[in-house]
mmCIF file of C-alpha atoms in Angstrom:
data_model
loop_
_atom_site.group_PDB
_atom_site.id
_atom_site.type_symbol
_atom_site.label_atom_id
_atom_site.label_comp_id
_atom_site.label_asym_id
_atom_site.label_seq_id
_atom_site.Cartn_x
_atom_site.Cartn_y
_atom_site.Cartn_z
ATOM 1 C CA MET X 1 213.369 56.871 172.684
ATOM 2 C CA ASN X 2 210.193 57.410 171.296
ATOM 3 C CA ARG X 3 208.045 59.616 173.224
ATOM 4 C CA TYR X 4 205.990 57.760 176.370
ATOM 5 C CA THR X 5 209.783 56.325 177.526
ATOM 6 C CA ALA X 6 210.821 60.445 177.409
ATOM 7 C CA SER X 7 207.541 61.124 179.526
ATOM 8 C CA LEU X 8 208.014 58.585 182.380
ATOM 9 C CA LEU X 9 211.543 59.492 182.447
ATOM 10 C CA LEU X 10 210.829 62.880 183.040
ATOM 11 C CA LEU X 11 208.400 61.979 185.308
ATOM 12 C CA LEU X 12 210.906 59.701 187.367
ATOM 13 C CA GLY X 13 213.930 62.726 187.620
ATOM 14 C CA LEU X 14 211.836 64.879 188.670
ATOM 15 C CA PHE X 15 210.060 62.259 191.164
ATOM 16 C CA LEU X 16 213.743 61.511 191.858
ATOM 17 C CA ALA X 17 214.683 65.258 192.378
ATOM 18 C CA GLY X 18 215.489 66.997 195.475
ATOM 19 C CA VAL X 19 218.529 69.476 194.267
ATOM 20 C CA VAL X 20 219.393 71.182 190.786
ATOM 21 C CA ASN X 21 222.415 68.951 190.916
ATOM 22 C CA ALA X 22 222.096 66.338 187.690
ATOM 23 C CA GLN X 23 222.013 63.220 189.426
ATOM 24 C CA PRO X 24 222.822 59.895 186.853
ATOM 25 C CA LEU X 25 221.229 56.853 186.466
ATOM 26 C CA LEU X 26 221.897 53.339 186.853
ATOM 27 C CA MET X 27 219.406 51.844 183.396
ATOM 28 C CA VAL X 28 219.119 48.375 182.897
ATOM 29 C CA ARG X 29 216.140 46.121 180.830
ATOM 30 C CA ALA X 30 215.593 43.450 182.181
ATOM 31 C CA GLN X 31 215.013 40.116 180.588
ATOM 32 C CA GLN X 32 211.938 39.131 182.365
ATOM 33 C CA SER X 33 208.168 40.463 181.671
ATOM 34 C CA PHE X 34 207.110 43.159 184.504
ATOM 35 C CA PRO X 35 204.747 40.764 186.920
ATOM 36 C CA GLU X 36 208.324 38.303 187.298
ATOM 37 C CA THR X 37 210.398 41.610 187.068
ATOM 38 C CA MET X 38 209.428 43.102 189.945
ATOM 39 C CA LEU X 39 209.554 39.675 191.889
ATOM 40 C CA ALA X 40 212.781 39.339 190.871
ATOM 41 C CA LEU X 41 214.105 42.725 192.381
ATOM 42 C CA GLN X 42 212.146 42.383 195.595
ATOM 43 C CA GLY X 43 214.215 39.294 195.898
ATOM 44 C CA VAL X 44 217.667 40.870 194.435
ATOM 45 C CA ILE X 45 217.631 43.721 197.381
ATOM 46 C CA SER X 46 216.599 41.295 199.496
ATOM 47 C CA ASP X 47 219.504 39.077 198.949
ATOM 48 C CA HIS X 48 221.783 41.875 199.472
ATOM 49 C CA GLY X 49 220.928 42.428 202.980
ATOM 50 C CA TYR X 50 218.362 45.809 202.062
ATOM 51 C CA ARG X 51 214.579 45.585 202.911
ATOM 52 C CA VAL X 52 212.214 46.937 201.330
ATOM 53 C CA SER X 53 210.596 49.246 203.126
ATOM 54 C CA ARG X 54 207.763 49.946 200.329
ATOM 55 C CA VAL X 55 205.991 49.955 196.761
ATOM 56 C CA GLN X 56 204.645 52.567 195.853
ATOM 57 C CA ARG X 57 201.959 53.001 192.801
ATOM 58 C CA VAL X 58 202.834 55.625 190.254
ATOM 59 C CA ASP X 59 200.321 54.063 187.444
ATOM 60 C CA ILE X 60 197.885 55.863 188.950
ATOM 61 C CA GLY X 61 198.602 59.189 188.332
ATOM 62 C CA LEU X 62 200.045 58.565 185.053
ATOM 63 C CA THR X 63 196.671 56.857 184.048
ATOM 64 C CA ALA X 64 194.629 59.886 185.238
ATOM 65 C CA SER X 65 197.014 61.979 183.170
ATOM 66 C CA GLY X 66 195.960 59.821 180.209
ATOM 67 C CA TYR X 67 199.219 57.868 179.607
ATOM 68 C CA ALA X 68 198.197 54.134 179.423
ATOM 69 C CA THR X 69 199.979 52.016 181.701
ATOM 70 C CA ASP X 70 199.435 50.393 184.721
ATOM 71 C CA LYS X 71 202.813 49.292 184.976
ATOM 72 C CA TYR X 72 205.043 51.414 186.960
ATOM 73 C CA ARG X 73 206.399 51.126 190.607
ATOM 74 C CA ILE X 74 208.919 52.428 192.006
ATOM 75 C CA VAL X 75 210.116 50.161 195.148
ATOM 76 C CA PHE X 76 211.570 52.600 197.954
ATOM 77 C CA TYR X 77 214.714 50.030 200.589
ATOM 78 C CA GLY X 78 217.589 50.324 202.727
ATOM 79 C CA LYS X 79 218.807 49.216 205.720
ATOM 80 C CA PRO X 80 216.838 50.374 208.524
ATOM 81 C CA GLU X 81 219.856 51.386 210.621
ATOM 82 C CA GLN X 82 222.343 53.345 208.068
ATOM 83 C CA VAL X 83 219.223 55.073 206.814
ATOM 84 C CA ARG X 84 217.819 56.358 210.613
ATOM 85 C CA SER X 85 221.601 56.745 211.023
ATOM 86 C CA LEU X 86 222.513 58.592 207.760
ATOM 87 C CA THR X 87 219.601 60.739 208.069
ATOM 88 C CA ALA X 88 219.599 61.648 211.931
ATOM 89 C CA LYS X 89 223.750 62.974 211.393
ATOM 90 C CA TYR X 90 223.259 64.497 207.582
ATOM 91 C CA PRO X 91 219.687 65.837 207.144
ATOM 92 C CA GLN X 92 220.345 67.206 203.355
ATOM 93 C CA LEU X 93 220.140 63.158 202.714
ATOM 94 C CA ILE X 94 216.359 63.052 203.922
ATOM 95 C CA PRO X 95 214.181 62.931 200.254
ATOM 96 C CA TYR X 96 217.265 60.755 199.221
ATOM 97 C CA LEU X 97 216.435 57.511 201.826
ATOM 98 C CA PRO X 98 215.669 55.493 201.924
ATOM 99 C CA GLN X 99 217.241 54.452 198.029
ATOM 100 C CA LYS X 100 214.553 53.960 195.385
ATOM 101 C CA ILE X 101 214.300 51.858 192.286
ATOM 102 C CA THR X 102 212.124 52.599 189.417
ATOM 103 C CA ILE X 103 210.487 49.671 187.555
ATOM 104 C CA PHE X 104 208.128 50.145 184.573
ATOM 105 C CA ALA X 105 207.243 48.413 181.998
ATOM 106 C CA GLU X 106 207.463 49.739 178.159
ATOM 107 C CA GLU X 107 205.836 48.252 175.122
ATOM 108 C CA GLY X 108 206.663 45.096 176.211
ATOM 109 C CA ASP X 109 210.465 45.461 177.906
ATOM 110 C CA THR X 110 210.887 46.592 181.464
ATOM 111 C CA LEU X 111 213.288 48.746 182.223
ATOM 112 C CA VAL X 112 214.162 49.399 185.663
ATOM 113 C CA THR X 113 216.448 52.637 186.812
ATOM 114 C CA THR X 114 217.738 54.476 189.709
ATOM 115 C CA VAL X 115 220.250 57.030 190.687
ATOM 116 C CA ASP X 116 223.463 56.365 191.202
ATOM 117 C CA PRO X 117 224.192 55.812 194.507
ATOM 118 C CA SER X 118 227.837 57.462 194.388
ATOM 119 C CA PHE X 119 225.505 61.095 194.047
ATOM 120 C CA TYR X 120 225.453 61.535 197.421
ATOM 121 C CA ARG X 121 228.850 62.088 198.076
ATOM 122 C CA LYS X 122 228.517 65.354 196.498
ATOM 123 C CA LEU X 123 226.221 66.200 199.209
ATOM 124 C CA VAL X 124 227.664 64.735 202.740
ATOM 125 C CA ALA X 125 231.730 65.154 203.365
ATOM 126 C CA ASP X 126 232.403 62.290 205.635
ATOM 127 C CA PRO X 127 234.528 59.453 204.087
ATOM 128 C CA GLU X 128 233.050 57.456 206.498
ATOM 129 C CA ALA X 129 228.904 57.718 204.956
ATOM 130 C CA HIS X 130 231.913 57.546 201.256
ATOM 131 C CA ALA X 131 232.361 54.109 202.163
ATOM 132 C CA ILE X 132 228.777 53.441 203.116
ATOM 133 C CA PHE X 133 227.936 54.922 199.039
ATOM 134 C CA LYS X 134 230.719 52.557 197.591
ATOM 135 C CA GLN X 135 229.078 49.657 198.865
ATOM 136 C CA TRP X 136 225.867 50.437 197.852
ATOM 137 C CA ARG X 137 226.546 51.510 194.791
ATOM 138 C CA SER X 138 228.324 48.402 194.400
ATOM 139 C CA ASP X 139 225.800 46.519 195.842
ATOM 140 C CA VAL X 140 223.786 48.110 193.429
ATOM 141 C CA GLU X 141 225.424 47.175 190.234
ATOM 142 C CA SER X 142 225.199 43.933 191.273
ATOM 143 C CA MET X 143 221.149 43.770 191.256
ATOM 144 C CA LEU X 144 220.827 45.259 188.320
ATOM 145 C CA ASP X 145 222.989 43.185 186.598
ATOM 146 C CA GLU X 146 220.931 40.348 188.450
ATOM 147 C CA ILE X 147 217.691 42.012 186.988
ATOM 148 C CA SER X 148 219.376 42.619 183.371
ATOM 149 C CA GLY X 149 219.752 38.684 182.930
ATOM 150 C CA ALA X 150 217.805 37.218 185.171
ATOM 151 C CA GLU X 151 215.532 34.520 183.533
#
């Protein structure tokens, strides 16, 4: 892993950190260019019944810090009713919801990464919430599989 990748992953970890607990990450390398992967990502999110709530450009801050990248985004997504319900019942989930997927380009490759939704089980003891997190995990794995094999 080169220094650039390590720096980006460190920034991702800092961005996604809300508690001191280690958070497992899921990551795939896409076969397409950054713009095509970004478009495919938004499509698979929608195809799985989620809604993209926002796309945040991170590259502006990175460029200001001396990194040469124009391809770094965080895609916020979720099912609005689930997000509202879970954050109302479990405020400790607020830093994590809506869910986030980070997409960035590195030396011609496009990487897509996110926190494993199974992590949220550590924050909530409710079996009903665990069932939702399990479904999210299944959906995220499916989305990442589609992204990694998209042509």
